[in-house]
mmCIF file of C-alpha atoms and ligand atoms in Angstrom:
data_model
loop_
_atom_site.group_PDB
_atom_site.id
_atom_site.type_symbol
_atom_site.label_atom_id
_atom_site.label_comp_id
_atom_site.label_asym_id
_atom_site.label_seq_id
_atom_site.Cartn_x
_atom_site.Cartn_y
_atom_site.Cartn_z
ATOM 1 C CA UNK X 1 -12.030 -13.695 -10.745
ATOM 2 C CA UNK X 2 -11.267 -12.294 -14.232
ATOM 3 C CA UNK X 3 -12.484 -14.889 -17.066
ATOM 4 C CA UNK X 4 -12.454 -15.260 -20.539
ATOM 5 C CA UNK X 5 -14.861 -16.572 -22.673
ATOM 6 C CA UNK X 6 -13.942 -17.235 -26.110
ATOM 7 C CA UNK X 7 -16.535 -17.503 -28.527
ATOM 8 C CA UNK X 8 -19.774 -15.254 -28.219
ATOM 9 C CA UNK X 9 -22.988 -17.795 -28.867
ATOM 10 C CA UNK X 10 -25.598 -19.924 -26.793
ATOM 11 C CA UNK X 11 -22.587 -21.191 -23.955
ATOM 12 C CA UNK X 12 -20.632 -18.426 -24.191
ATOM 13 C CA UNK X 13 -23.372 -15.511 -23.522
ATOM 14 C CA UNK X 14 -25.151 -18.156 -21.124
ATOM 15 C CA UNK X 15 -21.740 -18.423 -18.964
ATOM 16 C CA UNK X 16 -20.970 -15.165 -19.586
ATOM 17 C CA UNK X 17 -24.286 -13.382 -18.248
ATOM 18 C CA UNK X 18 -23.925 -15.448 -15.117
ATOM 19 C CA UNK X 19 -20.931 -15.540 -13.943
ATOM 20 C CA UNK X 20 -21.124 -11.717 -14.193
ATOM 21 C CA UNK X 21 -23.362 -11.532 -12.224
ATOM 22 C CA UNK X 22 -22.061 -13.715 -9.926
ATOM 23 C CA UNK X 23 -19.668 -10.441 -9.280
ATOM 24 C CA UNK X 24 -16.801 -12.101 -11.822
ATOM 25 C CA UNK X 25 -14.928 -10.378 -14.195
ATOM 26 C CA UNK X 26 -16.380 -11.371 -17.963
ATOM 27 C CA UNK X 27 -14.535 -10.777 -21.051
ATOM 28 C CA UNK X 28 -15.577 -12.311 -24.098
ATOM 29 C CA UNK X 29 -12.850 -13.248 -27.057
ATOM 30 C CA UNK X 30 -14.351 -13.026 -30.257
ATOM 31 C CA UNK X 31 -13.165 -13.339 -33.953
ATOM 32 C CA UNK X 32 -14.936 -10.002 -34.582
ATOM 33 C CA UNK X 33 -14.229 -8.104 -31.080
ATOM 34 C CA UNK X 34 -16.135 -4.969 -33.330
ATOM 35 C CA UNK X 35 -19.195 -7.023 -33.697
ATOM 36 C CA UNK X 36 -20.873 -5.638 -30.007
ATOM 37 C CA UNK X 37 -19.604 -4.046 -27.092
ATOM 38 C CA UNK X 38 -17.877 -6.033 -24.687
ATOM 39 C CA UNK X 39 -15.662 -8.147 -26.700
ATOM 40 C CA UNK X 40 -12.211 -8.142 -27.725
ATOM 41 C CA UNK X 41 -9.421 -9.973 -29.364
ATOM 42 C CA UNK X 42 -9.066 -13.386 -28.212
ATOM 43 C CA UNK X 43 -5.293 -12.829 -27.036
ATOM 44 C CA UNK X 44 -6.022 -9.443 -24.984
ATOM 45 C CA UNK X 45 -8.844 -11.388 -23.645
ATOM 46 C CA UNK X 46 -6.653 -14.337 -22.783
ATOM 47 C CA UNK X 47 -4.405 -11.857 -21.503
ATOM 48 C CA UNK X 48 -5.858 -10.408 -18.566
ATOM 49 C CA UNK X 49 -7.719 -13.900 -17.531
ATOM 50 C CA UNK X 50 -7.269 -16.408 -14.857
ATOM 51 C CA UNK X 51 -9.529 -18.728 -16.714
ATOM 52 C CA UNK X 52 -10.314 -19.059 -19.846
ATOM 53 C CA UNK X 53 -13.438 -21.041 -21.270
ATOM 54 C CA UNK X 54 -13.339 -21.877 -24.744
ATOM 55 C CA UNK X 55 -17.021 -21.966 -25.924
ATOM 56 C CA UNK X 56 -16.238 -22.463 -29.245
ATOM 57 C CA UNK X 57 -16.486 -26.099 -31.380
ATOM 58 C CA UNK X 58 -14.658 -28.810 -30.105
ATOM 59 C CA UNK X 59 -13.049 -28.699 -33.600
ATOM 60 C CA UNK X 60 -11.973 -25.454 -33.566
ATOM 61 C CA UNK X 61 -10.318 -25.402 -30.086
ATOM 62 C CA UNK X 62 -6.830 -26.252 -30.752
ATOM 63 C CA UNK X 63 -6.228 -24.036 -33.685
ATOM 64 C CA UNK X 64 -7.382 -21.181 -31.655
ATOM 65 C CA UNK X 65 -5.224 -21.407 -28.888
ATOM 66 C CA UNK X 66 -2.755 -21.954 -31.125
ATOM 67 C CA UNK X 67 -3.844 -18.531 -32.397
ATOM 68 C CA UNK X 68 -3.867 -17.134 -29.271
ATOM 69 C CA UNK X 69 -0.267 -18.749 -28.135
ATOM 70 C CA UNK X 70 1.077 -20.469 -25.303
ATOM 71 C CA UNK X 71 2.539 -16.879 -24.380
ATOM 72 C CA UNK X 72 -0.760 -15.570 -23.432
ATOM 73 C CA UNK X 73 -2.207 -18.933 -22.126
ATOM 74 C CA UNK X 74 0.820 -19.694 -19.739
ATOM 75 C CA UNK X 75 -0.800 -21.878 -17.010
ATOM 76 C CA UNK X 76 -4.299 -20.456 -16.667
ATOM 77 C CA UNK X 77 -6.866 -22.676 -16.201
ATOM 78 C CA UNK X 78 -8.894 -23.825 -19.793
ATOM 79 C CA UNK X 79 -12.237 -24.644 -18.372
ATOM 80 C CA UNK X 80 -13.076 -26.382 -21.792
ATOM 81 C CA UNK X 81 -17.303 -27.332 -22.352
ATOM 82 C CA UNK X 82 -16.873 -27.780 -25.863
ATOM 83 C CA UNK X 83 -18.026 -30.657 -28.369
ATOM 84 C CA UNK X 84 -16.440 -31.717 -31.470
ATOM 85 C CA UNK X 85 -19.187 -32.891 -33.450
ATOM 86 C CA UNK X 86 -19.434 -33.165 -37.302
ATOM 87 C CA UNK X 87 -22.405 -31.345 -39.103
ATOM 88 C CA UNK X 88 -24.460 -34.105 -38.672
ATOM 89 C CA UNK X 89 -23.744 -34.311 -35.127
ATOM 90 C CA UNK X 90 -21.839 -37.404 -35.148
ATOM 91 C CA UNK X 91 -18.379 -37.115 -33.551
ATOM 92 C CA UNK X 92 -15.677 -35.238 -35.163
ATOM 93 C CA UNK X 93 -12.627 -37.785 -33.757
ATOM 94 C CA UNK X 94 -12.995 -40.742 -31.733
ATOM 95 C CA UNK X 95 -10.073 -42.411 -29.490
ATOM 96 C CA UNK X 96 -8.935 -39.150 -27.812
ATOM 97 C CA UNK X 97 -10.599 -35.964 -26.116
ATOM 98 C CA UNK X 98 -10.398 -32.460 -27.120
ATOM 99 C CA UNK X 99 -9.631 -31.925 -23.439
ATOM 100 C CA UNK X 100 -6.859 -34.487 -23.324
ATOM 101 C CA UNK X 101 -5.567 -32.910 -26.780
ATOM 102 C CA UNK X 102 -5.196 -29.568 -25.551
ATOM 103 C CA UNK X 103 -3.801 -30.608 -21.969
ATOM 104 C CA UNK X 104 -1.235 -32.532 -24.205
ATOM 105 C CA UNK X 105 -0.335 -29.593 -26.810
ATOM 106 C CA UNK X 106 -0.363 -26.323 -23.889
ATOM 107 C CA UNK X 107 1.215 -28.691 -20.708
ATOM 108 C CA UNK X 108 1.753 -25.431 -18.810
ATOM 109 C CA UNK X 109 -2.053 -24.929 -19.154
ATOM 110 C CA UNK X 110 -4.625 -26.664 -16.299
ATOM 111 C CA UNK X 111 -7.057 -28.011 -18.233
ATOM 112 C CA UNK X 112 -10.529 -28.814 -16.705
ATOM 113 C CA UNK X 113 -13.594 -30.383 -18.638
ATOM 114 C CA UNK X 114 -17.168 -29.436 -17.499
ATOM 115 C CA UNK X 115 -20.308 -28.771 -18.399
ATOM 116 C CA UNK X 116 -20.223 -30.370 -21.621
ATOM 117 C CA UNK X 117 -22.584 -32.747 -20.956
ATOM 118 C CA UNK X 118 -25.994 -30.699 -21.279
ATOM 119 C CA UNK X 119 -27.613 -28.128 -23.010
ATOM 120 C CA UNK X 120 -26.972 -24.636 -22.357
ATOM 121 C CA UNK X 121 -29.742 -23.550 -20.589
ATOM 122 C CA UNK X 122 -28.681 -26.182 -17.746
ATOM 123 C CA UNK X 123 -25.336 -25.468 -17.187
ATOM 124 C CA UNK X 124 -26.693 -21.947 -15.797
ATOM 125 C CA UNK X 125 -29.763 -22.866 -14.370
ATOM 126 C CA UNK X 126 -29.532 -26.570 -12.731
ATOM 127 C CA UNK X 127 -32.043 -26.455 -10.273
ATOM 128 C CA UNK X 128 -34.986 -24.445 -12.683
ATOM 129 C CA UNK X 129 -36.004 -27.472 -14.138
ATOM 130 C CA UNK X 130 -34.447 -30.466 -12.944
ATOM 131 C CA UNK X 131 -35.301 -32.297 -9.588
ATOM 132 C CA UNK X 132 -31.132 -33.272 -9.629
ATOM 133 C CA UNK X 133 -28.749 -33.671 -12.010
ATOM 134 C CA UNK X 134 -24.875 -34.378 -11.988
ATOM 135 C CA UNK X 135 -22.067 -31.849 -13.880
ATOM 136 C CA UNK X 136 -18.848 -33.926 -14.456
ATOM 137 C CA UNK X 137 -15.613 -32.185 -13.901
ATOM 138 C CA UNK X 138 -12.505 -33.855 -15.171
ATOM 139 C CA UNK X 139 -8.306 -32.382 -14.886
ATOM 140 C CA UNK X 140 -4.936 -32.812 -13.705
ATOM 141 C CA UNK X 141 -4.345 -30.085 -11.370
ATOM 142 C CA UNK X 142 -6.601 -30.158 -8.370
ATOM 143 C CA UNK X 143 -6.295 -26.857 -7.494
ATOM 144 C CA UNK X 144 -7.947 -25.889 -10.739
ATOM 145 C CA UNK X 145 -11.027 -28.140 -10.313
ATOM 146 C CA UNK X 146 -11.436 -26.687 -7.306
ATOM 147 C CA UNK X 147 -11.349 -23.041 -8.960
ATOM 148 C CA UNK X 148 -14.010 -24.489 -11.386
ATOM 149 C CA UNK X 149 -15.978 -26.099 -8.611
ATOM 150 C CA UNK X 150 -16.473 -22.929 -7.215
ATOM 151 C CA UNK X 151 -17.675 -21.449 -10.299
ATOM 152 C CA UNK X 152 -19.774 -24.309 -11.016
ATOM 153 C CA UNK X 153 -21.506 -23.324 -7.472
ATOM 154 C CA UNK X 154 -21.403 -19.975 -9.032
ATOM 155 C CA UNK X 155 -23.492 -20.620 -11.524
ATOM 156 C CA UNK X 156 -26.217 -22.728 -9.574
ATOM 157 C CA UNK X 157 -24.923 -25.805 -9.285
ATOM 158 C CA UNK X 158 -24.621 -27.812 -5.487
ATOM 159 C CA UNK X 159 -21.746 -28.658 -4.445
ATOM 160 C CA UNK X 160 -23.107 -32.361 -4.081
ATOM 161 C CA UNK X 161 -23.995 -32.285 -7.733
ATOM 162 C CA UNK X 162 -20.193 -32.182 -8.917
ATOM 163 C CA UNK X 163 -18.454 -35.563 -9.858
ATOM 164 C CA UNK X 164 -15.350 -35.070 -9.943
ATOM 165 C CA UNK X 165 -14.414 -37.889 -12.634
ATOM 166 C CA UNK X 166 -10.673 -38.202 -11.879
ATOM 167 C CA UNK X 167 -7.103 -36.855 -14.248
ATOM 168 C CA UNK X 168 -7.815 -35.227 -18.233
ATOM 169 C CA UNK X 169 -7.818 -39.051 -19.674
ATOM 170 C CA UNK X 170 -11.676 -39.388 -18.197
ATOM 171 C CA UNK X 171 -12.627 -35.835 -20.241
ATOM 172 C CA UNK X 172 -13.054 -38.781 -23.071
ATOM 173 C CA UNK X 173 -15.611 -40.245 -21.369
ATOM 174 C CA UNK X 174 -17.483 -37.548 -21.063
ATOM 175 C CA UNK X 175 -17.160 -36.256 -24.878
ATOM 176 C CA UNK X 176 -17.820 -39.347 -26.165
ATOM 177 C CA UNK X 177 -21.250 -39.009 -24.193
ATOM 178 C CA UNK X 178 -22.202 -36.549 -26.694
ATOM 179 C CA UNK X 179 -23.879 -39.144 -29.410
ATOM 180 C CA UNK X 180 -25.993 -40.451 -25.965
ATOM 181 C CA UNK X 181 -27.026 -37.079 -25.523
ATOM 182 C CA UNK X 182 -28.541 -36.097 -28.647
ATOM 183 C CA UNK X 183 -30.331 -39.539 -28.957
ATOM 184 C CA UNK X 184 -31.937 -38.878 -25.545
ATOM 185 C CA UNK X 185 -33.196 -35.197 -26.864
ATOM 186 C CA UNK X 186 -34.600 -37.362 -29.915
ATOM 187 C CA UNK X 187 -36.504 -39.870 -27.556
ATOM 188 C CA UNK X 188 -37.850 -36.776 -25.436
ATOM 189 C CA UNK X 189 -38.336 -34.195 -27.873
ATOM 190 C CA UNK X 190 -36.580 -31.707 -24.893
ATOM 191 C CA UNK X 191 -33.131 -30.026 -24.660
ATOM 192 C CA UNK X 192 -34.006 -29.703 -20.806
ATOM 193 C CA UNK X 193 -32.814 -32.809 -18.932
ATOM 194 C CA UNK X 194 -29.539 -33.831 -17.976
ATOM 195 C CA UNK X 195 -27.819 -36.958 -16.650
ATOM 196 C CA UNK X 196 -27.776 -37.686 -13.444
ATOM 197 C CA UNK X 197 -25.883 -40.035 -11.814
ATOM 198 C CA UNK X 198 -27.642 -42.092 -8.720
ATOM 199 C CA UNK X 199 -25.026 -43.578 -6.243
ATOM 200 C CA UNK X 200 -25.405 -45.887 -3.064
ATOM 201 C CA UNK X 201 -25.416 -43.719 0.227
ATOM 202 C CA UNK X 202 -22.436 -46.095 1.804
HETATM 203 N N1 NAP U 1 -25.300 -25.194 -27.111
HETATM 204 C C1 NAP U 1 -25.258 -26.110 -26.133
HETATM 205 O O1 NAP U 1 -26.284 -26.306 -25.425
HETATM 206 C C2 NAP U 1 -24.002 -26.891 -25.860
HETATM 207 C C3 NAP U 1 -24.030 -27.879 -24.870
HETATM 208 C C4 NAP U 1 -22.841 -28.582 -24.558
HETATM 209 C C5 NAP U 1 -21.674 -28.294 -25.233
HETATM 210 N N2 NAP U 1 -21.694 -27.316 -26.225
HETATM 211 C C6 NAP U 1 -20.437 -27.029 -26.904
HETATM 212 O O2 NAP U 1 -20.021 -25.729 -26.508
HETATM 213 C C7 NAP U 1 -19.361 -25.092 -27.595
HETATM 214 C C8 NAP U 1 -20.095 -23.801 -27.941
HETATM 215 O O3 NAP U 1 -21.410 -24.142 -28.319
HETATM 216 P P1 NAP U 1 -22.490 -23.023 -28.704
HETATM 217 O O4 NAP U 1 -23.799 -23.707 -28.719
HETATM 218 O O5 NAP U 1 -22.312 -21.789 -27.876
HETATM 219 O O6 NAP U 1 -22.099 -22.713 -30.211
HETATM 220 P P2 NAP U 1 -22.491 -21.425 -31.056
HETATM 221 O O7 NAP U 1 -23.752 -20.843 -30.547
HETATM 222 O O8 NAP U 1 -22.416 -21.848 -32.468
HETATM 223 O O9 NAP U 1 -21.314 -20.392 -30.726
HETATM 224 C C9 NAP U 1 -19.960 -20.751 -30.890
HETATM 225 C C10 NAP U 1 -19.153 -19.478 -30.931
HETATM 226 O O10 NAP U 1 -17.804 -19.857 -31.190
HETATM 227 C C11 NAP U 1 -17.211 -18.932 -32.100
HETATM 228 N N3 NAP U 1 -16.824 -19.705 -33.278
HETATM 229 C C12 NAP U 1 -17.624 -20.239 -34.230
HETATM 230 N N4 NAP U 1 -16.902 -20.896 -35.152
HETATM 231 C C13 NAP U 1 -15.621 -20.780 -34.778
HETATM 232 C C14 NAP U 1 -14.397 -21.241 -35.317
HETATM 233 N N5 NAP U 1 -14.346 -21.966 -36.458
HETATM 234 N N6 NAP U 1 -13.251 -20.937 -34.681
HETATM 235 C C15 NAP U 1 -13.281 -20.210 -33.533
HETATM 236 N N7 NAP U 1 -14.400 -19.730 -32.963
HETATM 237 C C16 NAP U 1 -15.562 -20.024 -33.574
HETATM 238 C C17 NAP U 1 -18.251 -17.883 -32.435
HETATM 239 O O11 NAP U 1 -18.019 -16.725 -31.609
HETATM 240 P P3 NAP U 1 -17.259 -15.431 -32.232
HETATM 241 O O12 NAP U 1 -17.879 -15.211 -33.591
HETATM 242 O O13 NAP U 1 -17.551 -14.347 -31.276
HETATM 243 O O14 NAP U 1 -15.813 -15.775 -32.318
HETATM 244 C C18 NAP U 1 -19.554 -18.534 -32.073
HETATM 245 O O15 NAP U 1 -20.516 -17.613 -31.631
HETATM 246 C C19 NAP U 1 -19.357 -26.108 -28.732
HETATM 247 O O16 NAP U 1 -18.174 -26.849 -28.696
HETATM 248 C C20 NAP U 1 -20.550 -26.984 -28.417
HETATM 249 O O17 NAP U 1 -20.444 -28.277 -28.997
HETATM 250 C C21 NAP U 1 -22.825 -26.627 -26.547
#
C-alpha cells in the first residue's frame, strides 16, 4: 500500500519506520521536503498515496489539506492520529473533533481516527510493554477502517485489540480523551501505558 505521512517528527518517523517495514510504501510530506532524504512536498506526497496520515498538530490539520487541495486528496483515506492541544496542553477547541472537521470540509475524503489515544512509542509497539491495551478506530466508510485495521495489525496491534467506536461523530470522544491522558502520565510519571478497555465475555 503506498502511504503518506505528513509531518516528519515522533508519530510520523514512528509510523513511518514501521509500516515500511511492514513491506508498505512510505512517503513522508514535509514543509521542508530538502531537509533529509526521503521526503517531499506534501501534495506529490498526497499524490501518489492511498492513505494519507496527517501526523502533524491537530491545529494545523485543516489548513494543510487545504494546502494540499481536495484535488490531490480526492477520496483517499485520512488516517488522522493527531491532537489539537494548546501550548499548555489543554485543548485547542472543544464541542467538535478535528476528525469530524475534516470529514465535514474534504466529504470525498474517508476519514478514520486512530491511534491518537497514546504515546508514540505504543502505537508501534503494543505488545513491548503492555500486558493489553485497546486502539480506538472511528469513520464513516467501513471499507476504510478496515484498510486501517489492517495496518493497525501491521504495526503490532491484535486484531482483538481494535474497537471500532462507530461513524466520525465518536472521533470526539476520543480527542477529548486527550486532557485524561496527560493527567494519567502526571499520576505515573510514564508515557508507556495506554487505555484499555475491559468488556464482559457475553
Ligand atoms: N507524540 C505522541 O506520542 C503523540 C501521541 C498521540 C497523538 N499525537 C499527535 O500526533 C501529531 C504529531 O505529533 P508528534 O509528536 O509527531 O509532533 P512533532 O514531533 O512535533 O512533529 C510534528 C510534525 O508536524 C510538522 N509540523 C509542525 N508544525 C506544523 C504546522 N504548523 N503545520 C504543518 N505541519 C507542521 C513537522 O514536520 P515537517 O517539518 O516535516 O513538516 C513536525 O515534525 C500531533 O497532532 C500530536 O498531538 C502525538
Amino acid at each position: 500500500m503506498n502511504i503518506a505521512i505528513l509531518g516528519t517528527g515522533k508519530v510520523g518517523s514512528a509510523l513511518g519506520v514501521r509500516l515500511a517495514s511492514s513491506g508498505h510504501q512510505v512517503v513522508y510530506g514535509s514543509r521542508d521536503p530538502s531537509a533529509a532524504s526521503g521526503r517531499t512536498d506534501r501534495r506529490t506526497a498526497v499524490a501518489s498515496a492511498d492513505v494519507v496520515v496527517t501526523a502533524i498538530p491537530g491545529t494545523a490539520v485543516l489548513t494543510t489539506l487545504d494546502e494540499i487541495g481536495e484535488d490531490v486528496l480526492g477520496d483517499k483515506i485520512v488516517l488522522d492520529p493527531s491532537a489539537a492541544l494548546t501550548e499548555q496542553r489543554t485543548m485547542a477547541s472543544y464541542g467538535d473533533s478535528i476528525a469530524h472537521q475534516v470529514q465535514e470540509r474534504f466529504q470525498r475524503a474517508r476519514v478514520v481516527k486512530a491511534l491518537n489515544t497514546m504515546n508514540h512509542t505504543i502505537m508501534v509497539d503494543p505488545w513491548a510493554s503492555l500486558p493489553q491495551a485497546t486502539v480506538f478506530v472511528s469513520g464513516d466508510d467501513q471499507a476504510a477502517k478496515r484498510t486501517v485495521s489492517g495496518l493497525l495489525v501491521d504495526l503490532g496491534w491484535p486484531q482483538d485489540w481494535i474497537l471500532d467506536l462507530g461513524d466520525i461523530g465518536t472521533a470526539l470522544a476520543t480527542e477529548h480523551a486527550a486532557p485524561l491522558f496527560f493527567a494519567t502520565a502526571m499520576a505515573l510519571h510514564t508515557l508507556t501505558f495506554n487505555i484499555s478497555v475491559s468488556r464482559s465475555s457475553e
